[in-house]
Structure formats: structure tokens, C-alpha cells
XYZ file of C-alpha atoms in Angstrom:
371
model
C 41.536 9.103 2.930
C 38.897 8.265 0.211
C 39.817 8.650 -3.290
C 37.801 11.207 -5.138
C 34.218 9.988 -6.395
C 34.315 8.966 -10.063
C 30.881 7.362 -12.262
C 29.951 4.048 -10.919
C 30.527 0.872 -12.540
C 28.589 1.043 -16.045
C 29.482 -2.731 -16.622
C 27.883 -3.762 -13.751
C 24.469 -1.650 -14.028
C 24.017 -2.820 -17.387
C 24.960 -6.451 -16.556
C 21.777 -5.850 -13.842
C 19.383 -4.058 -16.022
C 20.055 -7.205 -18.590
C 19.555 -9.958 -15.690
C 16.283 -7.805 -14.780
C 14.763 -7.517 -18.477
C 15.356 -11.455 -18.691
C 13.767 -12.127 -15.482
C 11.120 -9.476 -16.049
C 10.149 -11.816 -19.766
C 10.480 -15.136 -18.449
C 8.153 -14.303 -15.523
C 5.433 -13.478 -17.973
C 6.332 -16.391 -20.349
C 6.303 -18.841 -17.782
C 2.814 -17.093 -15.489
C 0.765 -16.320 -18.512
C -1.211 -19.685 -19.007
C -2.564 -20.800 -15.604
C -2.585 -17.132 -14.824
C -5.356 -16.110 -16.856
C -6.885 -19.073 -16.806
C -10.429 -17.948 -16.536
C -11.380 -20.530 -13.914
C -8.388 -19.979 -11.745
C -7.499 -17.562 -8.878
C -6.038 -14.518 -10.784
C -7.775 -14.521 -14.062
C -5.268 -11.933 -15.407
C -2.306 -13.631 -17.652
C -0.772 -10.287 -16.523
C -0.994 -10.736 -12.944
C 2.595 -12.223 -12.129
C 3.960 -9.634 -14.390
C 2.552 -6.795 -13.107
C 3.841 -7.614 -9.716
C 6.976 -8.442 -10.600
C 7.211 -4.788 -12.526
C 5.862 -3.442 -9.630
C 8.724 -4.848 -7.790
C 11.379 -4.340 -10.585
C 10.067 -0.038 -10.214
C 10.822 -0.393 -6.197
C 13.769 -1.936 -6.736
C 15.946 0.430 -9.615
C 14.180 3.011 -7.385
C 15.951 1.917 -3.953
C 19.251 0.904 -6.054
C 19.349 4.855 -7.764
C 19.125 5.909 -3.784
C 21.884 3.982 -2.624
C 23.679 4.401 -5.440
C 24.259 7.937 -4.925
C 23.975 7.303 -0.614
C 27.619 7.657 0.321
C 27.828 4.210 1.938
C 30.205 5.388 4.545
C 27.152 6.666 5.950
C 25.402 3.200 6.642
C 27.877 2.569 9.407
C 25.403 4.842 11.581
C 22.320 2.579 10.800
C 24.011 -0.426 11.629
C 22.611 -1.092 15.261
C 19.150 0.384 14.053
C 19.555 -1.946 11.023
C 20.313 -5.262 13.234
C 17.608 -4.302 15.913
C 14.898 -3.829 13.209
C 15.982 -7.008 11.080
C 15.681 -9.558 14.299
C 12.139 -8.031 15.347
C 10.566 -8.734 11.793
C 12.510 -12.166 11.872
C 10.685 -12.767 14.917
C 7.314 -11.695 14.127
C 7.304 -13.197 10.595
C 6.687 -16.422 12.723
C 3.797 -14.941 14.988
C 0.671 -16.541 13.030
C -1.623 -13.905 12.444
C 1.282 -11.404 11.014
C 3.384 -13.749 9.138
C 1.829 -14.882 5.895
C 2.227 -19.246 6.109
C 2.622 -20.651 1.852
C 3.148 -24.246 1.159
C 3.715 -24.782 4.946
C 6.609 -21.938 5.441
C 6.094 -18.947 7.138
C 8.117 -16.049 5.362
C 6.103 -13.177 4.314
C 4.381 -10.558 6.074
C 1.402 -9.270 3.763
C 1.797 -5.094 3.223
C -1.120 -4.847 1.440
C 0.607 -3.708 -1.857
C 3.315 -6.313 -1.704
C 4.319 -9.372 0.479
C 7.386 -8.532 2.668
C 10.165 -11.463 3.216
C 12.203 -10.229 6.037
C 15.356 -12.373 5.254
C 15.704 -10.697 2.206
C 16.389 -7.251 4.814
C 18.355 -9.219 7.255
C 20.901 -10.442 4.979
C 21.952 -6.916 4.009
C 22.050 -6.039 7.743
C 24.438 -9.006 8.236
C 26.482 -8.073 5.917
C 26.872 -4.604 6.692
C 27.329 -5.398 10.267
C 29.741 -7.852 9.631
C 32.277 -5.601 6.641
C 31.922 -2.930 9.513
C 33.065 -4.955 12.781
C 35.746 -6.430 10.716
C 37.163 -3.364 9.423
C 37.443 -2.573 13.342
C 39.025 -5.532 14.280
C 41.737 -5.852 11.494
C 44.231 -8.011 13.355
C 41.976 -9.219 16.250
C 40.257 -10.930 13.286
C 42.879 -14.119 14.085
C 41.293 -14.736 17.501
C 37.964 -16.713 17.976
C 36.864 -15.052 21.070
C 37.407 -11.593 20.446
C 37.619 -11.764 16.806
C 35.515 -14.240 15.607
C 32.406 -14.787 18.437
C 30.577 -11.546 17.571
C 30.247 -12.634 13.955
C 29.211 -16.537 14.665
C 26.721 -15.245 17.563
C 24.831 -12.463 15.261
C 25.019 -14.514 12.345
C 24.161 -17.900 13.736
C 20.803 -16.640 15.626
C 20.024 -14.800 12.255
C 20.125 -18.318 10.447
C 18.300 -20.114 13.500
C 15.216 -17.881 13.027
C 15.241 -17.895 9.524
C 15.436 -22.107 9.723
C 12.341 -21.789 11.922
C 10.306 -20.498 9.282
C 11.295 -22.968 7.802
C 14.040 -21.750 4.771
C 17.196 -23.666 4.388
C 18.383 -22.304 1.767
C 18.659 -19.001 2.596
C 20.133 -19.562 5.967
C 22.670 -21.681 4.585
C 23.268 -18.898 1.713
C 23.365 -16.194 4.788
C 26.188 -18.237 6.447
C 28.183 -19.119 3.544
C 27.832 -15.199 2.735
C 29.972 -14.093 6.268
C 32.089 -17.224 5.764
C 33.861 -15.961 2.298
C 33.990 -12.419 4.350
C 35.680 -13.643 6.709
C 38.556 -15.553 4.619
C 38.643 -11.657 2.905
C 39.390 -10.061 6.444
C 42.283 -12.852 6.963
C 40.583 -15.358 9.422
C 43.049 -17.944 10.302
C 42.701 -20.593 8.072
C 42.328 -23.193 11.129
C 39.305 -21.672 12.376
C 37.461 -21.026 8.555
C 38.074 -24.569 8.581
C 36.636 -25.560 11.689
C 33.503 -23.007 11.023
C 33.172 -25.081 7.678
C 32.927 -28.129 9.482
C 30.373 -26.977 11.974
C 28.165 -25.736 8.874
C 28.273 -29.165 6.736
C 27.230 -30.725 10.410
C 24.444 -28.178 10.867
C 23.065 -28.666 7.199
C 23.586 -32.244 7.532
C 21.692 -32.326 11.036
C 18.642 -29.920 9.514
C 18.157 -32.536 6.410
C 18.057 -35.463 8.856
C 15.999 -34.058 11.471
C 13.100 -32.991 9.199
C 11.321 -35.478 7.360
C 10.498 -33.869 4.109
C 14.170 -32.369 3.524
C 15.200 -35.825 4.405
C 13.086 -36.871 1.566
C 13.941 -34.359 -0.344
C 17.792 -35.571 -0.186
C 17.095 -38.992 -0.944
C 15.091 -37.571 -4.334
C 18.242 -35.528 -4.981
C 20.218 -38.802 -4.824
C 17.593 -41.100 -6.565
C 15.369 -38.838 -8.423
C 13.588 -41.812 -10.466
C 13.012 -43.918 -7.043
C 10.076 -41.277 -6.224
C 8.973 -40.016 -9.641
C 5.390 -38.927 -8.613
C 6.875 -37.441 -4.665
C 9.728 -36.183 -4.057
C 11.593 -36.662 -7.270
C 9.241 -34.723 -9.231
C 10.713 -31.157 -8.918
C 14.043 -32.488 -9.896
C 12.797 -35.196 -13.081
C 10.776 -32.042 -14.314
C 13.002 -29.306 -14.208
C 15.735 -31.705 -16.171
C 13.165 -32.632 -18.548
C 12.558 -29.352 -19.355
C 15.994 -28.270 -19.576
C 16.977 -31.245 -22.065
C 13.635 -30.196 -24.237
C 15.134 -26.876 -24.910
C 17.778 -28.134 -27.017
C 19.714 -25.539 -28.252
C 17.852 -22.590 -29.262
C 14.679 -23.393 -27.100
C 11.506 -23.692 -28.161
C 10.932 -20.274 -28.129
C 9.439 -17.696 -25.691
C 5.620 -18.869 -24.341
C 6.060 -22.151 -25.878
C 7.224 -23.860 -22.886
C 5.306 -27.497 -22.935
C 6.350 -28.144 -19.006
C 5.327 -24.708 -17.878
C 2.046 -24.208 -19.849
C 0.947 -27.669 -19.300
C 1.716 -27.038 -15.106
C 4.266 -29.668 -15.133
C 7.206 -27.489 -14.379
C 6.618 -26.650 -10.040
C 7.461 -23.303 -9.178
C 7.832 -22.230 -12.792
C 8.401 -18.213 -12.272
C 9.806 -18.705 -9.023
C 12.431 -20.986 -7.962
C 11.955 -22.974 -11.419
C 12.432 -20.258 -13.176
C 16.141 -21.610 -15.098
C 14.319 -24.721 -16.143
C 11.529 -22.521 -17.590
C 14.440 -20.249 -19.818
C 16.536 -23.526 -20.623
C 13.239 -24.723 -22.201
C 12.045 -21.472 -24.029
C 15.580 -20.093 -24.877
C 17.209 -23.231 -24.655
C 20.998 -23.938 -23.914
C 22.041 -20.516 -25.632
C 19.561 -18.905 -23.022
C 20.760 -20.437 -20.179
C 24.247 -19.994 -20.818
C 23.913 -16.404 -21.123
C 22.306 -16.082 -18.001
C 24.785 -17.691 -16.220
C 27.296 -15.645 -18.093
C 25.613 -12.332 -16.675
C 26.070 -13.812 -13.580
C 29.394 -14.482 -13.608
C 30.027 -11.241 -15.590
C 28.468 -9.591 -12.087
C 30.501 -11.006 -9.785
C 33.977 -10.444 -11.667
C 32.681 -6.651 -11.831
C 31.773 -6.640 -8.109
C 35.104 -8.463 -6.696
C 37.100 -5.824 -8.616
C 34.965 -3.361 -7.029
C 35.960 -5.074 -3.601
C 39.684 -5.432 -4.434
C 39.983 -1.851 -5.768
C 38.578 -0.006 -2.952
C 40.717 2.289 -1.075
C 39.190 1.087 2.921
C 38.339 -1.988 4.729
C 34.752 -1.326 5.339
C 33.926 -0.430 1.246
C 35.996 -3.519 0.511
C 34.114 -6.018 2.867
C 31.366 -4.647 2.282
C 31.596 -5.191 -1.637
C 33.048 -8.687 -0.707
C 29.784 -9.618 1.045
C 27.204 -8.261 -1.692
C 28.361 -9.891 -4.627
C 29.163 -12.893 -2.460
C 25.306 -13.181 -1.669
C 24.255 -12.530 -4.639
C 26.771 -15.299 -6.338
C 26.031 -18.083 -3.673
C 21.948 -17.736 -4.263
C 22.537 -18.118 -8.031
C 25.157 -21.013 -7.615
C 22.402 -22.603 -5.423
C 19.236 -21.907 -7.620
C 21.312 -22.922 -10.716
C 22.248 -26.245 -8.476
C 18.548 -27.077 -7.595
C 17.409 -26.806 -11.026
C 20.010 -28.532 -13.037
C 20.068 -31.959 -10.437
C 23.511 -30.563 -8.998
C 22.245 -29.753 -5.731
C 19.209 -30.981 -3.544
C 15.925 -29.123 -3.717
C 15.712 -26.052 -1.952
C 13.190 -23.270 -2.175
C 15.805 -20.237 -2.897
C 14.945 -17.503 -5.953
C 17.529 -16.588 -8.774
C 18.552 -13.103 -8.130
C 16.980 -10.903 -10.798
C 15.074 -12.829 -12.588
C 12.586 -14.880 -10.216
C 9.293 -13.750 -9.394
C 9.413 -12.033 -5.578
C 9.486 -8.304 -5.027
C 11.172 -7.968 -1.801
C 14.418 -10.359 -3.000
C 14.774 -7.997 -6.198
C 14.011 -4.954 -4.388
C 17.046 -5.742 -1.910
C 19.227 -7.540 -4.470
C 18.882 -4.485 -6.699
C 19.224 -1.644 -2.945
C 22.711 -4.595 -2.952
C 23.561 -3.641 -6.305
C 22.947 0.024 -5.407
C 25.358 0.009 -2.411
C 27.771 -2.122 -5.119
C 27.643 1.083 -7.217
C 28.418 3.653 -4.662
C 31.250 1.959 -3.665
C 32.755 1.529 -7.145
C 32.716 5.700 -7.408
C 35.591 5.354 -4.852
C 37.524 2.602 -6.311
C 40.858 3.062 -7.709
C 40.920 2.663 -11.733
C 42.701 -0.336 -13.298
């Protein structure tokens, strides 16, 4: 039986509505110039903003809905969930419906807002995924019975999510149900022989395409390509070390304003705050971050069931692993990737799921036992 319901996890929804503000700032300091540059596309230095508020509305929206959704009550959407998820993955790559930018095809256009179907499918995976495991409890130390379901769901999830193409977040997706299953006590032979199979898969999707191939040898020699592939990376350090300490200071950003920076409000979005806001900025971002996962671990260790615990596991696991990797891109710690920093990088559908994640996060904490 469920402990009775007590107020959700304050820490945590102020950690979020912190990360959000941030992200909300820094998407408007680093849009603004070639925004409204009269000449350009958008001719609004408002434009990215907007959106992203937009977005930001959606998303406390959907995460105020969950929050108070008893999340016991997902485990009848599940099959819906999974069946709905795969379609979208699968039409997303239909030309016509899915929306193709910088040669990936990831978005289908709404009208009011550009839909990224991963975003959806990696909540469905991990609800699927806390809920078959919470079945299984000891049959969780088999690999046919136990194990299979997971891999098979999971692994055709990533596949179509590679074919858009998006590395990233089919590596994050994986790496997501791996650390669930260690929580559900996998045998530790077979998490090692699943972490095997992923470095090969990785490995085997960098060498098989040329430009993440390229992209990897950048990562390893950024200066032998300076004007190709090593650009992201040289630029994003650069304006990192600018920032000095305190930054220098919100829209002054030379890399961003002068279109140096790639991605700048997106993916970029660190090197843009490490610039502005400088080391003290970055490091308090990454402090929310951690701040968030401690909060939503305890929420997973607390709960009273399996299914509330995974569950919590998985969420805050997603959300950690996409920072760790965005953080990794920008800093020259990781090779480039095009994955968004929870919260604060422009893209409505990631922070309207991330915050309907934090949501779920929430309800579950009303049932945790205090400590």
C-alpha cells in the first residue's frame, strides 16, 4: 500500500523554475542580434524568445497536470503510449511530414510549434520500461525472459531515431534504460555485456558515417580542421575561456553577436552563458543540475513501490545523461553531438516533455517516505 499523499518536492520545482528562468534569458541574450537583424529571416530580436516562452507556458502547463495525475494511473496508457510513439517515429522520416534542418529529419511542423517525436518516445520508454520491471522483479536476472523485452523495444526505438539521423539522443535513450536496469538488479554480467554492445554500436555509427567520423577526428584534433569540423568545438572553448570569471555580462557575448558561436541558443547554449555570465554562471548551472538529480534519486529511493521508484530512476536519469552530454560537447570533453541542455536550450517540445518529466517527478515525490 501507498503511503498517504504529502506536497511534492519544493526543492526540486524551484531548482526547475531556476534552470527555466536561466534558459528562458540566455535564449534571448544569445538570439537577439541576428534575430532582428533587419535583413535576415525573422526580423524580430524577440522571435526566439517568444517561442521559447511559448514553449516554457506549454510546458509548466503539462508539468502542473502531471503533477497532480496520480502516476499510478499511466500504467493504463502504456501500450497506447508505445503504439503512438513508434508511428510518429516512423512518419517523422516520411518527407513531406517530417520537417528535414541541417540535413536531419526530426520535426514534424504543427503549425504553432515544431514537434520532435523523440522527445515523446523517451518518456514512453521509460514508463514502459519502470512498469515491465516492476513485473518482473526477480525474472529481471534472466536475458530471455527478463531482459529481451527491454533490449527489443528499446533498441528499435534508438534505430529509428539514428535514421533521422540523431546520435545523441539515441545513445542518451539507451544509456537512460541501462542505469534502470542496474536499479531493478540486472545481473551485473549481462549490464556488462549490454555496455559492450553499446560502445560497439556508437563506435560502428561514428565510423560508418562520414561526417560523425569527421566529427570524431575534430573532437580528437580540434586545431587540425579549424575552418571544418573543428570549428564548433575551437569556438565554443573560445568563448568559454573569454568569460573569465564574471562574464562579460548578459548581451555582450562577442562569439554569439558576431555569429561565431554555431548553434548559440540551441545546443551552444553553455558556451553562450560561460561567456556572458562567465565561470560563476556556468558553475551554477551545473550546480542546478546536479542539485536536480540528488532531489530526484531521493525521490526514487524513497518511494514506497517498484514502479514509482523506476520510474523516478529513469526521469532524472534522462534528464542527467542529456546535460552530462551537452555540458561534454561544449566544454571539448565529448565529441560533437547535436543534443539540447534540458531547460535552458531553445526547443519547445524537449522543455515541454522535460518539464511533463519533472511533473511525473513531482507526483511521485507526494508518495515518498520523509527523511
Amino acid at each position: 500500500m501507498r503511503m498517504r499523499k504529502r506536497a511534492p518536492d519544493f526543492v526540486l520545482f524551484l531548482t526547475v523554475l531556476m534552470l527555466l528562468s536561466i534558459g528562458l534569458v540566455m535564449v534571448f541574450s544569445a538570439s537577439a542580434y541576428f534575430a532582428g537583424d533587419p535583413e535576415g529571416p525573422f526580423r524580430d530580436p524577440f522571435h526566439f524568445f517568444k517561442r521559447q516562452l511559448f514553449g516554457a507556458l506549454l510546458g509548466i502547463g503539462a508539468m502542473f497536470f502531471m503533477m497532480n495525475y496520480d502516476y499510478y494511473r499511466l500504467k493504463r496508457w502504456i501500450g497506447l503510449m508505445l503504439i503512438g510513439s513508434f508511428l510518429l517515429l516512423v512518419l517523422v522520416l516520411v518527407p513531406g511530414i517530417g520537417m528535414e534542418y541541417l540535413g536531419a529529419r526530426r520535426w514534424i511542423n504543427l503549425g504553432f510549434l515544431s514537434f520532435q517525436p523523440s522527445e515523446l518516445v523517451k518518456i514512453c520508454i521509460i514508463t514502459f520500461t519502470a512498469y515491465g520491471l516492476a513485473l518482473k522483479k526477480d525474472r529481471i536476472k534472466y536475458l530471455g525472459s527478463g531482459l529481451m523485452p527491454f533490449l527489443t523495444v528499446t533498441g528499435a526505438a534508438a534505430l529509428l531515431i539514428l535514421a533521422q539521423p540523431d546520435l545523441g539522443t539515441a545513445a542518451t535513450l539507451c544509456g537512460t534504460v541501462f542505469i534502470m536496469l542496474f536499479a531493478a538488479g540486472a545481473r551485473g554480467g549481462h549490464l556488462t555485456g549490454l555496455a559492450g554492445l553499446g560502445v560497439m554500436g556508437v563506435a560502428a555509427a561514428i565510423i560508418l558515417e562520414p561526417y560523425r567520423m569527421r566529427r570524431f577526428m575534430a573532437f580528437l584534433d580540434p586545431e587540425a580542421d579549424p575552418t571544418g569540423a573543428g570549428w564548433n568545438i575551437i569556438n565554443a572553448l573560445m568563448s568559454l575561456a573569454s568569460g573569465g570569471l564574471l562574464g562579460m555580462g548578459l548581451g555582450q557575448g562577442r562569439h554569439s553577436k558576431f555569429l561565431f558561436l554555431p548553434e548559440r541558443h540551441t545546443d551552444f547554449i553553455f558556451a553562450a552563458i560561460g561567456e556572458e555570465l562567465g565561470f560563476i554562471g556556468g558553475s551554477l548551472v551545473i550546480l542546478l543540475f546536479i542539485l536536480l538529480v540528488w532531489r530526484g534519486f531521493k525521490i526514487a529511493i524513497t518511494c514506497p513501490d517498484a514502479f514509482g521508484s523506476l520510474l523516478a530512476a529513469g526521469l532524472v536519469s534522462g534528464i542527467a545523461l542529456q546535460a552530462f552530454v551537452n555540458i561534454g560537447v561544449v566544454t571539448g570533453s565529448l565529441p560533437v553531438t547535436g543534443i539540447t541542455l534540458p531547460f535552458v536550450s531553445f526547443g519547445s517540445t524537449s522543455l515541454i516533455f522535460s518539464l511533463m518529466g519533472v511533473g511525473i517527478l513531482l507526483n511521485i515525490s507526494k508518495y515518498s517516505t520523509p527523511r
